[in-house]
Coordinates of C-alpha atoms and ligand atoms in Angstrom, one line a residue:
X999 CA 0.0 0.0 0.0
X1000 CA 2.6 2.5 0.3
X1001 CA 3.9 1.8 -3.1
X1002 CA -0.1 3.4 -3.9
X1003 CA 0.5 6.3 -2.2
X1004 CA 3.4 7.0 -4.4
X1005 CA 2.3 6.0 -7.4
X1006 CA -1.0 8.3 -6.5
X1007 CA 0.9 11.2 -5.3
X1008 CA 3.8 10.8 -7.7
X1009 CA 1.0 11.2 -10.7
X1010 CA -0.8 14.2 -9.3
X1011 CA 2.8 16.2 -9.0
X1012 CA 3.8 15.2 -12.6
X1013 CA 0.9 16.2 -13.7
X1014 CA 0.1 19.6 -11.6
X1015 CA 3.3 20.7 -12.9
X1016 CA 2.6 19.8 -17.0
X1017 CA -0.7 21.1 -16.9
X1018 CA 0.5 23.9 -14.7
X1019 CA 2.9 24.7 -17.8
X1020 CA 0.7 24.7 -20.5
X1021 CA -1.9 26.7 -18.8
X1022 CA 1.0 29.3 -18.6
X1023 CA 2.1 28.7 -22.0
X1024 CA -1.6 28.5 -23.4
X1025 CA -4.1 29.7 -21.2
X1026 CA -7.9 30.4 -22.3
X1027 CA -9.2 33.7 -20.2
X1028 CA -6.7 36.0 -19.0
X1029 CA -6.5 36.0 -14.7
X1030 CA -9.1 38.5 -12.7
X1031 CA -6.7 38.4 -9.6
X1032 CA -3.2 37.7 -9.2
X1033 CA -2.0 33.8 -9.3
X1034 CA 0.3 33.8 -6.6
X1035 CA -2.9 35.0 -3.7
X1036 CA -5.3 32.0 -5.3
X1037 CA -2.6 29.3 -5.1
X1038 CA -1.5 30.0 -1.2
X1039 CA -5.0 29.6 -0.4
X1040 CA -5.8 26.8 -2.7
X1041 CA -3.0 24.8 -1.8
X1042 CA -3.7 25.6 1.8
X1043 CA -7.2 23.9 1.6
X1044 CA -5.4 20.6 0.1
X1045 CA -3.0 20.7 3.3
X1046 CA -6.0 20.9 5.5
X1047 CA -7.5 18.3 3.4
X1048 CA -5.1 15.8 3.9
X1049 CA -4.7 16.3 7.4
X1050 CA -8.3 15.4 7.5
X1051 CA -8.0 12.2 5.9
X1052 CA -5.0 11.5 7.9
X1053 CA -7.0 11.3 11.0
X1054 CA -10.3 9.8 8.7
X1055 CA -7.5 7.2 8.5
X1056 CA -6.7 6.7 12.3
X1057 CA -10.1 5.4 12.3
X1058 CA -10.7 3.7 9.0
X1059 CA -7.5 2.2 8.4
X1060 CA -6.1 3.6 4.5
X1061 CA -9.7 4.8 3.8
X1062 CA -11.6 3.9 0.3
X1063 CA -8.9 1.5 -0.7
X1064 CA -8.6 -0.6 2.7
X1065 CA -12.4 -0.5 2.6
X1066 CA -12.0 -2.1 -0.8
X1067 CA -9.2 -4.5 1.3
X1068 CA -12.0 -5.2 3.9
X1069 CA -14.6 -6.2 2.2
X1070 CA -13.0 -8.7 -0.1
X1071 CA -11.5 -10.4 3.2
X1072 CA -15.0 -10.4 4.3
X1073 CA -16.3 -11.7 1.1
X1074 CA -18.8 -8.4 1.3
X1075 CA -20.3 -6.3 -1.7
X1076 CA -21.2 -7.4 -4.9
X1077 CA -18.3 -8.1 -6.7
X1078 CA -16.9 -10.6 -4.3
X1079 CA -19.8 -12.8 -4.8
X1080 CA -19.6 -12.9 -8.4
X1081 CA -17.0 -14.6 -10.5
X1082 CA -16.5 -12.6 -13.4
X1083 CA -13.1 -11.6 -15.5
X1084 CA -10.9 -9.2 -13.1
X1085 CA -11.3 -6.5 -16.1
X1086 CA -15.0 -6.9 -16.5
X1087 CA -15.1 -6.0 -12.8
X1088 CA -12.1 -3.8 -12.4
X1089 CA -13.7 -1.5 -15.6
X1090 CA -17.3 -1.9 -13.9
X1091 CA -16.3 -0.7 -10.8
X1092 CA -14.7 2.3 -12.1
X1093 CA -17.8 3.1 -14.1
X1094 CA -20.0 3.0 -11.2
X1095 CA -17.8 5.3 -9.0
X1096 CA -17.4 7.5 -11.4
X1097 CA -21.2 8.2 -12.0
X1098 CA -21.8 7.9 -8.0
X1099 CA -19.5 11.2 -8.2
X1100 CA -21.3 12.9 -10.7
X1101 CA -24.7 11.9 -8.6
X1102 CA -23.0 13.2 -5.5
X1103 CA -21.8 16.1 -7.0
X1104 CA -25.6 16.7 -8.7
X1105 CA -26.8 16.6 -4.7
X1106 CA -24.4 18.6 -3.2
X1107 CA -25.7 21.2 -5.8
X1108 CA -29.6 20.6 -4.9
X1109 CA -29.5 19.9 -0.8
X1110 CA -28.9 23.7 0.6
X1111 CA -26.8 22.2 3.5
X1112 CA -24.6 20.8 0.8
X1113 CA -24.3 23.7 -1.7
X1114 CA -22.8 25.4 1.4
X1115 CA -19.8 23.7 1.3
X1116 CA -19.9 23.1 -2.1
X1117 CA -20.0 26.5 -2.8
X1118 CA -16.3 27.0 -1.5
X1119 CA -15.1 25.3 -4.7
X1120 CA -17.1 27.3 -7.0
X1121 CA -16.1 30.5 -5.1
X1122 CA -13.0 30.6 -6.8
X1123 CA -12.8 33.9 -8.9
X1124 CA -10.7 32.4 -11.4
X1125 CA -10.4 29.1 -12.3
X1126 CA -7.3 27.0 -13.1
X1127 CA -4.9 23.9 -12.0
X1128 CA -5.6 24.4 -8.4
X1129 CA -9.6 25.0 -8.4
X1130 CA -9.6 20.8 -8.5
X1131 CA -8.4 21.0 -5.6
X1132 CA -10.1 23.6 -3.9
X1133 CA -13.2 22.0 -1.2
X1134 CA -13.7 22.5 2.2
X1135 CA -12.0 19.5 4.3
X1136 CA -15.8 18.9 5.3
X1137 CA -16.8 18.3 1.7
X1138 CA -14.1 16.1 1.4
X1139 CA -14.6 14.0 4.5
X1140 CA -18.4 13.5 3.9
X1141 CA -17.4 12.6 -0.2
X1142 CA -14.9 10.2 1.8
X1143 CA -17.6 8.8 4.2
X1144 CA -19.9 8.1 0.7
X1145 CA -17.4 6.8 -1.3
X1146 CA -16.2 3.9 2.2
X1147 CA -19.9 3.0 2.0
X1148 CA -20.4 2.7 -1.5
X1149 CA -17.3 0.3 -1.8
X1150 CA -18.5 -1.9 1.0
X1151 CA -21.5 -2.6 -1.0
X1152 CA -19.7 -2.7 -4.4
X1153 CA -16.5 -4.7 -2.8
X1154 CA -14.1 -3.6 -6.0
X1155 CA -10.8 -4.9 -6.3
X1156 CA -8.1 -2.9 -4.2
X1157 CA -6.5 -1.9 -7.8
X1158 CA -9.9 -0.4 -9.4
X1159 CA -10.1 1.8 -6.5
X1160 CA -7.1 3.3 -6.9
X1161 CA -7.5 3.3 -10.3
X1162 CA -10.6 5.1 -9.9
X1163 CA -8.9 7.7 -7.5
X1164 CA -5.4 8.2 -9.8
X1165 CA -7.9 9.0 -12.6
X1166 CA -10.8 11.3 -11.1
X1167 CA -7.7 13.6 -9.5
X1168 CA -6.0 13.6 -12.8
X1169 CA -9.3 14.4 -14.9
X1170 CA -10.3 17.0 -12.4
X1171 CA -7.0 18.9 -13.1
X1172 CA -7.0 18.9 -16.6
X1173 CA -10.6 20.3 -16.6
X1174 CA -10.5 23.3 -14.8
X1175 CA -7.1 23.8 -15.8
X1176 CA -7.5 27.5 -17.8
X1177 CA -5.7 25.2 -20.7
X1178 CA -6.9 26.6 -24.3
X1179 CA -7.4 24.3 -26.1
X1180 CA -7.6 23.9 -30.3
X1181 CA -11.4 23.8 -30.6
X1182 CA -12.1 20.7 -33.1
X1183 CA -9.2 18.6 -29.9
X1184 CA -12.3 20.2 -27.5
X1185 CA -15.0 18.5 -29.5
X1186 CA -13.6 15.5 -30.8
X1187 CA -12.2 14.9 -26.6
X1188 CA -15.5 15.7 -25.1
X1189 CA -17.2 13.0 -26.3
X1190 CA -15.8 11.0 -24.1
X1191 CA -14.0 12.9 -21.3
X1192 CA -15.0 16.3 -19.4
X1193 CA -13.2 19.3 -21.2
X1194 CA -12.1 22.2 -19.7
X1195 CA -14.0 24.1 -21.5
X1196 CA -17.3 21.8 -21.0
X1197 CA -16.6 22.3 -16.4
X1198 CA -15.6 26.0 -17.0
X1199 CA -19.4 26.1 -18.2
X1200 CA -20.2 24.8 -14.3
X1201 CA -18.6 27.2 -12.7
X1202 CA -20.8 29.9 -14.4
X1203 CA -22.4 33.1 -12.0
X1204 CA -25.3 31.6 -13.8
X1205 CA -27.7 29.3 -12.5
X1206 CA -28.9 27.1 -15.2
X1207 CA -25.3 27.2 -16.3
X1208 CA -24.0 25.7 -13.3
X1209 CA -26.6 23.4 -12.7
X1210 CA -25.2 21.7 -15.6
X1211 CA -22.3 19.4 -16.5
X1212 CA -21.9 17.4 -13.3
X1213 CA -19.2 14.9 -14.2
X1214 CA -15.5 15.0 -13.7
X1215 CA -14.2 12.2 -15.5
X1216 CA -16.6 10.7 -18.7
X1217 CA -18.7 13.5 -20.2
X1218 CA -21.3 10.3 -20.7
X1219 CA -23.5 10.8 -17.5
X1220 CA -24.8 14.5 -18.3
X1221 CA -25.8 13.4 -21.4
X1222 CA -27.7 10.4 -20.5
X1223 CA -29.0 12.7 -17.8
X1224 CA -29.9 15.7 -19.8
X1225 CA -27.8 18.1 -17.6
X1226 CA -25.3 18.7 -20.4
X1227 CA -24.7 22.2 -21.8
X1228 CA -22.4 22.7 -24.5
X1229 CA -21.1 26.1 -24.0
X1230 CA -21.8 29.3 -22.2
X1231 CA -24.3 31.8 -23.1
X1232 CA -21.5 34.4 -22.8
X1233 CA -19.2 32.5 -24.5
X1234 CA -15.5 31.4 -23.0
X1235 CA -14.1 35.3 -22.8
X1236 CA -16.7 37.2 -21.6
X1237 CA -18.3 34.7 -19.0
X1238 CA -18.3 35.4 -15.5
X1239 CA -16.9 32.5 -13.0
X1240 CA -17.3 32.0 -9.8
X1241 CA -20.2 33.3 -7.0
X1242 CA -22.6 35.8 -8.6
X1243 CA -22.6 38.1 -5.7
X1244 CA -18.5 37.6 -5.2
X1245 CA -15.2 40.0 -4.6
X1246 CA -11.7 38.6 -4.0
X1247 CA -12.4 37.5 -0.5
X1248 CA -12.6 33.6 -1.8
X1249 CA -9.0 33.8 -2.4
X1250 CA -8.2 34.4 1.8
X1251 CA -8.1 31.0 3.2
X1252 CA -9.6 31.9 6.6
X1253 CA -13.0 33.4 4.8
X1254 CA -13.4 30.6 2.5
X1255 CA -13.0 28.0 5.3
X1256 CA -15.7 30.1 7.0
X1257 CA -18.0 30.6 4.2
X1258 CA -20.6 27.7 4.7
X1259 CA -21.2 29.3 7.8
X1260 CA -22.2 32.3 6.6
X1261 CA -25.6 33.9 6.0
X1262 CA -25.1 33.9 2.5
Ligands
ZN674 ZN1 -20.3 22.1 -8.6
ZN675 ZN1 -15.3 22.4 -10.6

């Protein structure tokens, strides 16, 4: 297991820093705030964030993937009572989490409680690399608390959890990276995986525009869904991201971790 914690953490450094790059090198909408004040704060929340699994882990030894361990030396969850080809489960499992995500992430836009700590994410004022991992630690530890439940009743191989994890990180980053880019790569890509541009449509002050486009990894769910929206009603340059009634104060760590408890 701790070869998976470096395999996991080795791919989301490589590939923060190459999308990190070509977001310099080729980025879509120009910044609204500086980088350098969004990034502290960002990267502030994914410290606090891991601390918070840490000590999810004190109690639920290695989390989703030693739930996954669990359960198959239980013989619990589906997939350890059925004898089907390791791939055939390994590529199920991964399907089913994934579209568990985009059904969380469609309540935590629909339960008020929820929206008030998803709303931290979508507070950021400009969107790029580090927005993926931008959520309140209590977002995170309640998505963690779902996902330990859901693979006790699934019981997934050890391998498609990780799997699932290495990818859903990495597909998060590349689509709110503020990467441009060429538009036929955009449309020919989106058919099967989220595009930047297809989440930076999510993250619009609008409300029908962010009630859209759900997933993270396959762009297949909103469309079987009918929550899929091509582009914004703005277009890409003259949209407005973020809160609709927002300043810069989402990019101060202390205020954004207090923001679901405020009024509004
Ligand atoms: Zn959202
Ligand atoms: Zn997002």
């Amino acid at each position: 297991m701790e070869n998976e914690t470096i395999l996991r953490f080795g791919v989301f450094l490589g590939l923060f820093a190459v999308l990190a790059l070509a977001e310099t090198l080729a980025p879509r909408r120009p910044r609204a705030i500086p980088r350098r004040r969004r990034w502290v704060t960002n990267w502030g929340f994914t410290l606090l964030n891991t601390v918070t699994l840490r000590l999810m882990a004190v109690a639920l030894p290695l989390l989703a993937v030693g739930a996954a361990l669990d359960a198959q030396a239980g013989g619990w969850g589906l997939f350890n009572r059925l004898d089907w080809p390791a791939w055939v489960e390994i590529t199920l499992a991964v399907l089913i989490l994934d579209f568990a995500i985009w059904a969380q992430h469609l309540i935590t836009h629909k339960v008020p409680l929820l929206w008030r700590l998803h709303r931290v994410h979508h507070a950021d004022r400009d969107m790029d690399v580090t927005t993926a991992i931008r959520f309140h630690p209590v977002e995170i530890a309640l998505s963690m608390g779902l996902k330990i439940g859901l693979v006790y009743a699934l019981g997934p191989a050890a391998t498609a959890v990780v799997l699932f994890e290495i990818i859903l990180n990495g597909t998060a980053m590349f689509n709110h990276s503020n990467l441009r880019l060429p538009l036929p790569v955009d449309r020919v890509l989106r058919l099967l995986l989220v595009t930047p541009d297809m989440h930076r449509v999510h993250h619009s002050v609008h409300r029908a525009e962010h009630d859209s486009n759900y997933g993270f990894s396959l762009s297949l769910w909103d469309r079987l869904m009918g929550t899929y929206v091509a582009q914004p009603a703005d277009g890409h340059d003259d949209m407005a991201v973020g809160l609709r009634w927002q300043d810069d104060r989402p990019a101060r760590l202390g205020w954004s971790l207090a923001l679901p408890f405020r009024r509004r």
